mmCIF file of C-alpha atoms in Angstrom:
data_model
loop_
_atom_site.group_PDB
_atom_site.id
_atom_site.type_symbol
_atom_site.label_atom_id
_atom_site.label_comp_id
_atom_site.label_asym_id
_atom_site.label_seq_id
_atom_site.Cartn_x
_atom_site.Cartn_y
_atom_site.Cartn_z
ATOM 1 C CA MET A 5 17.990 -1.353 -9.382
ATOM 2 C CA THR A 6 14.448 -2.116 -10.667
ATOM 3 C CA TYR A 7 12.930 -3.283 -7.375
ATOM 4 C CA HIS A 8 10.263 -0.874 -6.068
ATOM 5 C CA PRO A 9 10.366 -0.902 -2.261
ATOM 6 C CA LYS A 10 7.292 -1.032 -0.051
ATOM 7 C CA SER A 11 8.983 -0.059 3.245
ATOM 8 C CA ASP A 12 9.619 3.581 4.144
ATOM 9 C CA PHE A 13 13.264 2.886 4.913
ATOM 10 C CA MET A 14 14.108 1.235 1.587
ATOM 11 C CA ARG A 15 12.155 3.917 -0.287
ATOM 12 C CA VAL A 16 14.211 6.657 1.408
ATOM 13 C CA MET A 17 17.473 4.766 0.785
ATOM 14 C CA THR A 18 16.793 4.327 -2.941
ATOM 15 C CA GLU A 19 15.320 7.800 -3.579
ATOM 16 C CA ARG A 20 18.161 9.602 -1.842
ATOM 17 C CA GLY A 21 21.036 7.600 -3.380
ATOM 18 C CA PHE A 22 22.209 5.571 -0.377
ATOM 19 C CA VAL A 23 22.181 2.143 -2.026
ATOM 20 C CA ALA A 24 25.125 0.591 -3.832
ATOM 21 C CA ASP A 25 24.067 -3.054 -3.411
ATOM 22 C CA CYS A 26 21.891 -5.318 -1.283
ATOM 23 C CA THR A 27 22.092 -9.062 -0.675
ATOM 24 C CA ASP A 28 18.296 -9.456 -1.028
ATOM 25 C CA TYR A 29 16.230 -6.336 -1.793
ATOM 26 C CA GLN A 30 12.852 -8.040 -1.551
ATOM 27 C CA GLY A 31 13.683 -10.094 1.555
ATOM 28 C CA LEU A 32 14.964 -7.061 3.464
ATOM 29 C CA ASP A 33 12.068 -4.898 2.296
ATOM 30 C CA GLU A 34 9.529 -7.484 3.471
ATOM 31 C CA ALA A 35 11.261 -7.772 6.871
ATOM 32 C CA LEU A 36 11.100 -3.965 7.235
ATOM 33 C CA VAL A 37 7.353 -4.017 6.452
ATOM 34 C CA ALA A 38 6.703 -6.913 8.855
ATOM 35 C CA GLY A 39 8.081 -5.318 12.039
ATOM 36 C CA VAL A 40 10.884 -3.443 13.789
ATOM 37 C CA VAL A 41 14.229 -4.349 12.218
ATOM 38 C CA PRO A 42 17.471 -3.868 14.192
ATOM 39 C CA GLY A 43 20.348 -2.893 11.872
ATOM 40 C CA TYR A 44 23.977 -2.162 12.621
ATOM 41 C CA ILE A 45 27.105 -0.450 11.418
ATOM 42 C CA GLY A 46 30.516 -1.071 12.937
ATOM 43 C CA PHE A 47 33.024 1.703 13.559
ATOM 44 C CA ASP A 48 36.615 0.889 14.466
ATOM 45 C CA ALA A 49 38.136 3.255 17.008
ATOM 46 C CA THR A 50 41.200 4.355 15.033
ATOM 47 C CA ALA A 51 40.837 8.067 15.956
ATOM 48 C CA LYS A 52 39.067 10.217 18.570
ATOM 49 C CA SER A 53 36.446 11.265 16.045
ATOM 50 C CA LEU A 54 34.825 9.973 12.874
ATOM 51 C CA HIS A 55 35.160 12.159 9.786
ATOM 52 C CA VAL A 56 32.651 13.004 7.062
ATOM 53 C CA GLY A 57 33.662 9.886 5.126
ATOM 54 C CA GLY A 58 31.587 7.939 7.682
ATOM 55 C CA LEU A 59 28.689 10.394 7.726
ATOM 56 C CA ILE A 60 26.757 8.546 5.010
ATOM 57 C CA GLN A 61 26.564 5.493 7.311
ATOM 58 C CA ILE A 62 25.524 7.638 10.298
ATOM 59 C CA MET A 63 22.722 9.111 8.164
ATOM 60 C CA MET A 64 21.607 5.565 7.254
ATOM 61 C CA LEU A 65 21.264 4.755 10.963
ATOM 62 C CA ARG A 66 19.370 8.012 11.493
ATOM 63 C CA TRP A 67 16.913 7.195 8.691
ATOM 64 C CA LEU A 68 16.539 3.638 10.027
ATOM 65 C CA GLN A 69 15.346 5.063 13.349
ATOM 66 C CA LYS A 70 13.185 7.762 11.739
ATOM 67 C CA THR A 71 11.335 5.062 9.771
ATOM 68 C CA GLY A 72 10.537 3.074 12.930
ATOM 69 C CA HIS A 73 13.445 0.643 13.274
ATOM 70 C CA GLN A 74 16.330 0.145 15.707
ATOM 71 C CA PRO A 75 19.837 1.393 14.906
ATOM 72 C CA ILE A 76 22.781 -0.415 16.495
ATOM 73 C CA THR A 77 26.130 1.342 16.636
ATOM 74 C CA LEU A 78 28.901 -1.181 17.156
ATOM 75 C CA MET A 79 32.155 0.208 18.502
ATOM 76 C CA GLY A 80 35.128 -1.916 17.451
ATOM 77 C CA GLY A 81 36.851 -2.164 20.818
ATOM 78 C CA GLY A 82 37.928 -5.670 19.824
ATOM 79 C CA THR A 83 38.445 -5.406 16.061
ATOM 80 C CA THR A 84 40.461 -2.178 16.380
ATOM 81 C CA LYS A 85 43.157 -4.324 17.997
ATOM 82 C CA VAL A 86 43.472 -6.139 14.647
ATOM 83 C CA GLY A 87 42.831 -3.454 12.011
ATOM 84 C CA ASP A 88 40.717 -3.703 8.855
ATOM 85 C CA PRO A 89 42.972 -4.413 5.844
ATOM 86 C CA SER A 90 40.255 -3.593 3.291
ATOM 87 C CA PHE A 91 41.765 -1.693 0.345
ATOM 88 C CA ARG A 92 44.727 -0.480 2.404
ATOM 89 C CA ALA A 93 48.288 -0.507 1.102
ATOM 90 C CA ASP A 94 49.792 -1.122 4.540
ATOM 91 C CA GLU A 95 48.991 -2.405 8.002
ATOM 92 C CA ARG A 96 47.245 -0.060 10.434
ATOM 93 C CA PRO A 97 49.335 0.949 13.469
ATOM 94 C CA LEU A 98 48.318 -1.048 16.534
ATOM 95 C CA LEU A 99 46.749 0.955 19.369
ATOM 96 C CA SER A 100 46.845 0.276 23.103
ATOM 97 C CA ASN A 101 43.659 -0.573 25.047
ATOM 98 C CA ALA A 102 43.760 2.871 26.659
ATOM 99 C CA GLN A 103 43.997 4.611 23.269
ATOM 100 C CA ILE A 104 41.092 2.549 21.930
ATOM 101 C CA ASP A 105 38.908 3.375 24.980
ATOM 102 C CA ASP A 106 39.794 7.061 24.615
ATOM 103 C CA ASN A 107 38.883 7.012 20.928
ATOM 104 C CA ILE A 108 35.551 5.267 21.609
ATOM 105 C CA ALA A 109 34.654 7.961 24.175
ATOM 106 C CA GLY A 110 35.311 10.621 21.507
ATOM 107 C CA ILE A 111 33.386 8.819 18.757
ATOM 108 C CA LYS A 112 30.307 8.266 20.957
ATOM 109 C CA GLN A 113 29.735 12.035 21.167
ATOM 110 C CA VAL A 114 28.541 12.323 17.572
ATOM 111 C CA PHE A 115 25.801 9.688 17.836
ATOM 112 C CA ALA A 116 23.999 11.681 20.525
ATOM 113 C CA LYS A 117 23.431 14.334 17.814
ATOM 114 C CA TYR A 118 22.113 12.006 15.105
ATOM 115 C CA LEU A 119 20.146 9.377 17.057
ATOM 116 C CA ASP A 120 17.257 9.767 19.516
ATOM 117 C CA TYR A 121 18.030 7.870 22.712
ATOM 118 C CA ASP A 122 14.593 8.705 24.160
ATOM 119 C CA ALA A 123 12.673 7.177 21.237
ATOM 120 C CA ALA A 124 10.247 4.251 21.475
ATOM 121 C CA THR A 125 12.940 2.130 19.787
ATOM 122 C CA PRO A 126 16.087 3.574 21.375
ATOM 123 C CA PRO A 127 19.365 2.908 19.579
ATOM 124 C CA LEU A 128 21.896 0.482 21.018
ATOM 125 C CA MET A 129 25.545 1.443 21.503
ATOM 126 C CA LEU A 130 27.594 -1.751 21.799
ATOM 127 C CA ASN A 131 31.270 -2.723 21.870
ATOM 128 C CA ASN A 132 32.467 -5.921 20.193
ATOM 129 C CA ALA A 133 35.120 -6.327 22.887
ATOM 130 C CA GLU A 134 32.146 -7.660 24.912
ATOM 131 C CA TRP A 135 32.344 -10.983 23.016
ATOM 132 C CA LEU A 136 35.731 -10.844 21.254
ATOM 133 C CA ASP A 137 37.998 -10.195 24.261
ATOM 134 C CA GLY A 138 37.019 -13.412 26.020
ATOM 135 C CA LEU A 139 37.237 -15.795 23.064
ATOM 136 C CA ASN A 140 39.056 -19.070 23.550
ATOM 137 C CA TYR A 141 41.281 -19.381 20.494
ATOM 138 C CA LEU A 142 41.020 -23.158 20.026
ATOM 139 C CA ASP A 143 37.243 -23.176 20.547
ATOM 140 C CA PHE A 144 36.893 -20.273 18.112
ATOM 141 C CA LEU A 145 38.975 -22.053 15.448
ATOM 142 C CA ARG A 146 36.955 -25.252 15.852
ATOM 143 C CA ASP A 147 33.472 -23.674 16.064
ATOM 144 C CA ILE A 148 33.832 -20.666 13.746
ATOM 145 C CA GLY A 149 37.044 -20.997 11.717
ATOM 146 C CA ARG A 150 35.927 -24.240 10.074
ATOM 147 C CA HIS A 151 33.178 -22.341 8.216
ATOM 148 C CA PHE A 152 35.673 -20.169 6.310
ATOM 149 C CA SER A 153 37.375 -21.162 3.058
ATOM 150 C CA VAL A 154 40.823 -19.608 2.656
ATOM 151 C CA ASN A 155 40.428 -19.972 -1.117
ATOM 152 C CA ARG A 156 37.296 -17.819 -0.984
ATOM 153 C CA MET A 157 38.838 -15.286 1.392
ATOM 154 C CA LEU A 158 41.769 -14.849 -0.994
ATOM 155 C CA SER A 159 39.329 -14.077 -3.816
ATOM 156 C CA PHE A 160 37.878 -10.985 -2.079
ATOM 157 C CA GLU A 161 38.917 -7.811 -3.836
ATOM 158 C CA SER A 162 40.088 -6.158 -0.605
ATOM 159 C CA VAL A 163 42.608 -8.969 -0.049
ATOM 160 C CA LYS A 164 43.412 -9.641 -3.709
ATOM 161 C CA SER A 165 44.359 -6.014 -4.395
ATOM 162 C CA ARG A 166 46.946 -6.162 -1.582
ATOM 163 C CA LEU A 167 48.417 -9.495 -2.738
ATOM 164 C CA ASP A 168 48.440 -8.454 -6.408
ATOM 165 C CA ARG A 169 50.670 -5.514 -5.454
ATOM 166 C CA GLU A 170 52.885 -7.969 -3.527
ATOM 167 C CA GLN A 171 52.256 -6.000 -0.324
ATOM 168 C CA SER A 172 52.400 -7.876 2.955
ATOM 169 C CA LEU A 173 49.115 -8.970 4.525
ATOM 170 C CA SER A 174 49.725 -10.145 8.076
ATOM 171 C CA PHE A 175 47.927 -13.138 9.618
ATOM 172 C CA LEU A 176 46.556 -10.687 12.197
ATOM 173 C CA GLU A 177 44.831 -8.649 9.464
ATOM 174 C CA PHE A 178 43.694 -11.773 7.627
ATOM 175 C CA ASN A 179 41.675 -12.672 10.737
ATOM 176 C CA TYR A 180 39.782 -9.358 10.587
ATOM 177 C CA MET A 181 37.129 -10.569 8.160
ATOM 178 C CA ILE A 182 36.434 -13.615 10.354
ATOM 179 C CA LEU A 183 36.000 -11.398 13.417
ATOM 180 C CA GLN A 184 33.679 -8.996 11.574
ATOM 181 C CA ALA A 185 31.596 -11.945 10.362
ATOM 182 C CA TYR A 186 31.458 -13.202 13.946
ATOM 183 C CA ASP A 187 30.215 -9.752 15.070
ATOM 184 C CA PHE A 188 27.172 -10.101 12.803
ATOM 185 C CA LEU A 189 26.517 -13.620 14.132
ATOM 186 C CA GLU A 190 26.694 -12.427 17.762
ATOM 187 C CA LEU A 191 24.508 -9.376 17.097
ATOM 188 C CA ASN A 192 21.892 -11.602 15.491
ATOM 189 C CA ARG A 193 22.082 -14.138 18.335
ATOM 190 C CA ARG A 194 22.030 -11.575 21.164
ATOM 191 C CA TYR A 195 19.938 -8.697 19.771
ATOM 192 C CA GLY A 196 18.045 -10.099 16.772
ATOM 193 C CA CYS A 197 20.007 -7.848 14.402
ATOM 194 C CA LEU A 198 18.831 -8.497 10.817
ATOM 195 C CA VAL A 199 20.908 -6.185 8.630
ATOM 196 C CA GLN A 200 24.437 -4.804 8.422
ATOM 197 C CA PHE A 201 25.163 -1.541 6.626
ATOM 198 C CA GLY A 202 28.537 -0.392 5.360
ATOM 199 C CA GLY A 203 30.424 1.167 2.503
ATOM 200 C CA SER A 204 30.710 -0.895 -0.677
ATOM 201 C CA ASP A 205 34.292 -1.793 0.313
ATOM 202 C CA GLN A 206 32.743 -3.869 3.134
ATOM 203 C CA TRP A 207 30.711 -6.104 0.813
ATOM 204 C CA GLY A 208 32.951 -9.170 1.250
ATOM 205 C CA ASN A 209 33.010 -8.815 5.048
ATOM 206 C CA ILE A 210 29.212 -8.411 5.182
ATOM 207 C CA VAL A 211 28.575 -11.452 2.951
ATOM 208 C CA ASN A 212 30.894 -13.488 5.190
ATOM 209 C CA GLY A 213 28.778 -12.592 8.235
ATOM 210 C CA ILE A 214 25.545 -13.511 6.472
ATOM 211 C CA ASP A 215 26.981 -16.851 5.360
ATOM 212 C CA LEU A 216 28.391 -17.631 8.834
ATOM 213 C CA THR A 217 25.080 -16.820 10.552
ATOM 214 C CA ARG A 218 23.187 -19.043 8.103
ATOM 215 C CA ARG A 219 25.610 -21.922 8.730
ATOM 216 C CA VAL A 220 25.726 -21.635 12.537
ATOM 217 C CA LEU A 221 22.215 -20.412 13.450
ATOM 218 C CA ASP A 222 20.263 -21.122 10.242
ATOM 219 C CA HIS A 223 18.967 -17.510 10.325
ATOM 220 C CA GLN A 224 18.369 -15.285 7.310
ATOM 221 C CA ILE A 225 19.986 -11.861 7.615
ATOM 222 C CA PHE A 226 20.803 -9.101 5.116
ATOM 223 C CA GLY A 227 23.480 -6.679 3.943
ATOM 224 C CA LEU A 228 23.058 -3.235 2.394
ATOM 225 C CA THR A 229 26.023 -1.195 1.164
ATOM 226 C CA SER A 230 26.312 2.495 0.319
ATOM 227 C CA PRO A 231 28.464 3.871 -2.509
ATOM 228 C CA LEU A 232 32.043 4.851 -1.665
ATOM 229 C CA LEU A 233 31.768 8.560 -2.194
ATOM 230 C CA THR A 234 34.196 10.681 -4.098
ATOM 231 C CA THR A 235 33.567 14.287 -5.009
ATOM 232 C CA SER A 236 32.915 15.091 -8.678
ATOM 233 C CA ASP A 237 36.576 16.106 -9.063
ATOM 234 C CA GLY A 238 37.672 12.633 -7.887
ATOM 235 C CA LYS A 239 38.708 13.424 -4.301
ATOM 236 C CA LYS A 240 37.904 10.980 -1.513
ATOM 237 C CA MET A 241 35.016 12.161 0.642
ATOM 238 C CA GLY A 242 36.178 13.117 4.105
ATOM 239 C CA LYS A 243 39.347 14.940 3.125
ATOM 240 C CA SER A 244 39.925 18.630 2.576
ATOM 241 C CA GLN A 245 42.959 20.691 1.675
ATOM 242 C CA ALA A 246 43.754 20.979 5.366
ATOM 243 C CA GLY A 247 43.242 17.278 6.179
ATOM 244 C CA ALA A 248 40.405 15.153 7.551
ATOM 245 C CA VAL A 249 37.022 16.825 8.079
ATOM 246 C CA TRP A 250 36.294 15.606 11.617
ATOM 247 C CA LEU A 251 32.788 15.472 13.102
ATOM 248 C CA ASN A 252 33.821 16.381 16.676
ATOM 249 C CA ALA A 253 34.002 20.105 17.380
ATOM 250 C CA ASP A 254 37.187 19.755 19.462
ATOM 251 C CA MET A 255 39.014 18.358 16.397
ATOM 252 C CA LEU A 256 37.534 20.684 13.750
ATOM 253 C CA SER A 257 35.655 23.881 14.550
ATOM 254 C CA PRO A 258 32.001 24.141 13.455
ATOM 255 C CA TYR A 259 33.045 27.104 11.284
ATOM 256 C CA GLU A 260 35.607 25.019 9.381
ATOM 257 C CA PHE A 261 33.052 22.186 9.116
ATOM 258 C CA TRP A 262 30.508 24.653 7.704
ATOM 259 C CA GLN A 263 33.095 25.976 5.253
ATOM 260 C CA PHE A 264 33.831 22.461 3.955
ATOM 261 C CA TRP A 265 30.200 22.081 2.872
ATOM 262 C CA ARG A 266 29.964 25.676 1.602
ATOM 263 C CA ASN A 267 32.927 24.918 -0.688
ATOM 264 C CA THR A 268 31.208 21.888 -2.273
ATOM 265 C CA THR A 269 31.739 21.621 -6.038
ATOM 266 C CA ASP A 270 28.653 22.768 -7.996
ATOM 267 C CA ALA A 271 28.073 19.304 -9.482
ATOM 268 C CA ASP A 272 27.882 17.677 -6.020
ATOM 269 C CA VAL A 273 25.340 19.983 -4.358
ATOM 270 C CA GLY A 274 22.141 18.095 -5.252
ATOM 271 C CA ARG A 275 23.629 14.685 -4.430
ATOM 272 C CA PHE A 276 25.031 15.860 -1.079
ATOM 273 C CA LEU A 277 21.730 17.504 -0.100
ATOM 274 C CA LYS A 278 19.959 14.144 -0.566
ATOM 275 C CA LEU A 279 22.570 12.186 1.393
ATOM 276 C CA TYR A 280 23.497 14.558 4.215
ATOM 277 C CA THR A 281 20.317 16.549 4.903
ATOM 278 C CA GLU A 282 16.651 15.718 5.429
ATOM 279 C CA LEU A 283 15.281 18.250 2.963
ATOM 280 C CA PRO A 284 12.626 16.751 0.638
ATOM 281 C CA VAL A 285 14.082 15.087 -2.455
ATOM 282 C CA ASP A 286 12.286 17.533 -4.793
ATOM 283 C CA GLU A 287 13.853 20.479 -2.970
ATOM 284 C CA CYS A 288 17.304 18.840 -3.150
ATOM 285 C CA ASP A 289 16.853 18.415 -6.905
ATOM 286 C CA ARG A 290 15.683 22.035 -7.304
ATOM 287 C CA LEU A 291 18.612 23.433 -5.354
ATOM 288 C CA GLY A 292 21.102 21.148 -7.116
ATOM 289 C CA ALA A 293 19.881 22.319 -10.538
ATOM 290 C CA LEU A 294 20.622 25.995 -9.820
ATOM 291 C CA SER A 295 23.477 27.586 -11.709
ATOM 292 C CA GLY A 296 25.633 30.700 -11.725
ATOM 293 C CA SER A 297 25.604 32.704 -8.518
ATOM 294 C CA GLU A 298 22.364 30.995 -7.388
ATOM 295 C CA ILE A 299 24.172 27.703 -6.745
ATOM 296 C CA ASN A 300 26.091 29.506 -3.981
ATOM 297 C CA GLU A 301 22.803 29.983 -2.115
ATOM 298 C CA ALA A 302 22.208 26.225 -2.436
ATOM 299 C CA LYS A 303 25.658 25.588 -0.977
ATOM 300 C CA ILE A 304 24.814 27.805 2.015
ATOM 301 C CA VAL A 305 21.610 25.791 2.540
ATOM 302 C CA LEU A 306 23.695 22.590 2.395
ATOM 303 C CA ALA A 307 26.269 23.955 4.878
ATOM 304 C CA ASN A 308 23.565 25.193 7.271
ATOM 305 C CA GLU A 309 21.574 21.948 7.200
ATOM 306 C CA VAL A 310 24.562 19.605 7.669
ATOM 307 C CA THR A 311 26.150 21.767 10.376
ATOM 308 C CA THR A 312 22.822 21.991 12.236
ATOM 309 C CA LEU A 313 22.579 18.184 12.351
ATOM 310 C CA CYS A 314 26.190 17.759 13.486
ATOM 311 C CA HIS A 315 26.780 20.757 15.760
ATOM 312 C CA GLY A 316 23.360 22.323 16.400
ATOM 313 C CA ALA A 317 21.429 25.272 14.975
ATOM 314 C CA ASN A 318 23.346 27.880 16.993
ATOM 315 C CA ALA A 319 26.724 26.701 15.679
ATOM 316 C CA ALA A 320 25.401 26.699 12.104
ATOM 317 C CA ALA A 321 24.007 30.232 12.475
ATOM 318 C CA ALA A 322 27.301 31.483 14.002
ATOM 319 C CA ALA A 323 29.321 29.920 11.176
ATOM 320 C CA ALA A 324 27.056 31.449 8.520
ATOM 321 C CA ALA A 325 27.286 34.866 10.222
ATOM 322 C CA THR A 326 31.084 34.664 10.369
ATOM 323 C CA ALA A 327 31.215 33.686 6.693
ATOM 324 C CA ARG A 328 29.073 36.697 5.765
ATOM 325 C CA GLU A 329 31.323 38.953 7.846
ATOM 326 C CA VAL A 330 34.498 37.586 6.262
ATOM 327 C CA PHE A 331 33.392 37.279 2.651
ATOM 328 C CA GLU A 332 30.756 39.935 2.161
ATOM 329 C CA ARG A 333 32.027 42.702 4.422
ATOM 330 C CA GLY A 334 35.714 41.855 4.586
ATOM 331 C CA GLY A 335 35.691 41.758 8.367
ATOM 332 C CA VAL A 336 37.202 39.289 10.787
ATOM 333 C CA GLY A 337 34.128 37.459 12.125
ATOM 334 C CA ASP A 338 33.601 36.053 15.612
ATOM 335 C CA ASP A 339 33.766 32.352 14.803
ATOM 336 C CA LEU A 340 36.977 31.979 12.786
ATOM 337 C CA PRO A 341 39.484 29.322 13.845
ATOM 338 C CA THR A 342 41.706 31.170 16.299
ATOM 339 C CA LEU A 343 45.363 30.759 17.228
ATOM 340 C CA GLU A 344 46.294 32.390 20.523
ATOM 341 C CA LEU A 345 50.003 33.054 21.123
ATOM 342 C CA THR A 346 51.552 33.975 24.460
ATOM 343 C CA ARG A 347 54.248 36.630 24.892
ATOM 344 C CA ASP A 348 56.687 33.863 25.839
ATOM 345 C CA GLU A 349 55.990 31.989 22.606
ATOM 346 C CA LEU A 350 56.477 35.143 20.570
ATOM 347 C CA GLY A 351 59.689 36.045 22.419
ATOM 348 C CA GLY A 352 61.828 38.110 20.084
ATOM 349 C CA GLY A 353 59.602 37.148 17.163
ATOM 350 C CA LEU A 354 57.894 34.117 15.582
ATOM 351 C CA SER A 355 58.199 33.532 11.843
ATOM 352 C CA ILE A 356 55.060 34.007 9.773
ATOM 353 C CA VAL A 357 55.725 30.576 8.248
ATOM 354 C CA GLN A 358 55.421 28.920 11.693
ATOM 355 C CA VAL A 359 52.306 30.946 12.456
ATOM 356 C CA ILE A 360 50.624 29.833 9.205
ATOM 357 C CA VAL A 361 51.352 26.189 10.059
ATOM 358 C CA ARG A 362 50.167 26.521 13.661
ATOM 359 C CA ALA A 363 46.986 28.256 12.496
ATOM 360 C CA GLY A 364 46.193 25.177 10.390
ATOM 361 C CA LEU A 365 46.458 26.940 7.035
ATOM 362 C CA ALA A 366 49.380 24.771 5.875
ATOM 363 C CA LYS A 367 50.595 21.312 6.875
ATOM 364 C CA SER A 368 54.302 22.169 6.851
ATOM 365 C CA GLY A 369 56.738 25.049 6.664
ATOM 366 C CA LYS A 370 57.511 24.068 3.073
ATOM 367 C CA GLU A 371 53.837 24.288 2.142
ATOM 368 C CA ALA A 372 53.513 27.651 3.919
ATOM 369 C CA LYS A 373 56.508 29.052 2.022
ATOM 370 C CA ARG A 374 55.062 27.831 -1.265
ATOM 371 C CA LEU A 375 51.731 29.468 -0.384
ATOM 372 C CA ILE A 376 53.518 32.782 0.155
ATOM 373 C CA SER A 377 55.683 32.508 -2.981
ATOM 374 C CA GLU A 378 52.620 31.742 -5.130
ATOM 375 C CA ASN A 379 50.770 34.803 -3.749
ATOM 376 C CA GLY A 380 48.186 32.626 -2.004
ATOM 377 C CA ALA A 381 48.707 34.062 1.500
ATOM 378 C CA ARG A 382 47.211 37.256 2.846
ATOM 379 C CA ILE A 383 47.490 39.099 6.131
ATOM 380 C CA ASP A 384 44.512 41.316 6.982
ATOM 381 C CA ASP A 385 43.460 40.976 3.311
ATOM 382 C CA ALA A 386 46.777 42.393 2.042
ATOM 383 C CA ALA A 387 49.136 40.189 0.016
ATOM 384 C CA LEU A 388 51.774 38.473 2.157
ATOM 385 C CA THR A 389 54.984 38.319 0.139
ATOM 386 C CA ASP A 390 57.743 38.124 2.759
ATOM 387 C CA ALA A 391 58.303 34.583 4.029
ATOM 388 C CA ALA A 392 60.930 35.949 6.445
ATOM 389 C CA LEU A 393 58.410 38.183 8.249
ATOM 390 C CA MET A 394 58.578 37.878 12.058
ATOM 391 C CA LEU A 395 55.630 38.557 14.357
ATOM 392 C CA ASP A 396 56.162 39.853 17.903
ATOM 393 C CA ALA A 397 53.759 40.865 20.657
ATOM 394 C CA ASP A 398 53.473 44.401 19.262
ATOM 395 C CA ALA A 399 52.365 43.027 15.877
ATOM 396 C CA LEU A 400 49.462 41.335 17.664
ATOM 397 C CA ALA A 401 48.360 44.391 19.630
ATOM 398 C CA ALA A 402 45.183 43.878 17.587
ATOM 399 C CA PRO A 403 44.190 40.447 16.206
ATOM 400 C CA ILE A 404 45.246 39.730 12.628
ATOM 401 C CA LYS A 405 43.477 37.649 9.993
ATOM 402 C CA LEU A 406 45.566 35.196 7.983
ATOM 403 C CA SER A 407 44.179 33.779 4.741
ATOM 404 C CA ALA A 408 45.206 30.891 2.503
ATOM 405 C CA GLY A 409 43.514 31.422 -0.838
ATOM 406 C CA LYS A 410 40.030 32.924 -0.913
ATOM 407 C CA LYS A 411 38.241 30.428 1.299
ATOM 408 C CA ARG A 412 40.433 29.518 4.277
ATOM 409 C CA HIS A 413 41.026 31.973 7.120
ATOM 410 C CA ALA A 414 42.242 32.039 10.705
ATOM 411 C CA LEU A 415 42.487 34.642 13.405
ATOM 412 C CA VAL A 416 45.806 35.127 15.249
ATOM 413 C CA LYS A 417 45.829 37.055 18.497
ATOM 414 C CA LEU A 418 47.730 37.596 21.708
ATOM 415 C CA ALA A 419 46.607 35.251 24.492
ATOM 416 C CA ASP A 420 44.955 36.888 27.489
ATOM 417 C CA GLU A 421 47.400 35.807 30.172
ATOM 418 C CA THR A 422 45.354 37.341 32.984
ATOM 419 C CA ARG A 423 42.603 34.689 32.641
ATOM 420 C CA GLY A 424 42.536 32.257 35.532
ATOM 421 C CA SER A 425 44.951 34.334 37.661
ATOM 422 C CA ALA A 426 44.006 35.457 41.161
#
């Protein structure tokens, strides 16, 4: 991109690597210079928490507010009932209204950390069920559906890739892009929203909304997409060996969150510092250019900064202290993920394979057995070679540390069954 932005927001976006594409760089930049610009990102409520794959968009909203504009977080209470087919091989499972409401309550927690609700331009938290749930189908087809060309919709890569593989695309899913376009129209009509942000896989949906709003309201609005991030070794951002890296502490402990960032590949450190922290760009470049053992210090800075934003400074400091205890002094640490087992659960003995799975160090018994057979499992830092090992209450007289490889650990201990008793 050769355009040199005048607005603080677009300068930050371009300098820090947030921009994949924009429908009109100059038009958006001039709107941002002229006054307060409301901008939105939509999040479908498919789980009780977002994961780090969505963190780049959350940081865009944060920067939007920090540069004097109004972030709008749109919860997909309506669109979640349909499911976004973009670049998926199959249809999303349909959720009940109660599940969707429960998921929205969980997702809302993270925005209180990243956005300032007491600011002069407080963020808006909206739910598209507000206008989608009450739609009259025939009126919607006549007033909105007539603006959409099926030929054009079929040409979008997100749809084409599914059809090219001869995978079913239901009529329900096909409607998703019309509903998302309608969201942008309603946000512009009701709240003056001028820009939609999203990952580059949302480009077609965003352009649809801009086109619909121009046709119905004759308003100019904009779209800005971020790159779809993969790590330098080709893995999709948001996944770890143990599964999704959730942003809510009740779904992934702050220690495990911290560890995810501490384990960043060397080549990704500088890029991730620019995207996921607020350190000055020059400092991100300096830290990212370190090599050898020094790059590990940069990774600790990355882990501390990102964890502080997501979980608070105290959680970041506790995670860093636990990591030092575990890795530098070979101790157990106070903040490790902990599995508590009752005497009843242990009974006559619980297999070490089950314990490894329940501690979150393997997804299945098969994976746990393979971990043991390949000498990747340790118990109190000693090699664990016996997959038939049984643990009973006596074995947990003192807590034990289980390890999978060099970087993933969990504490296993006997539950205190006197807590809460009279």
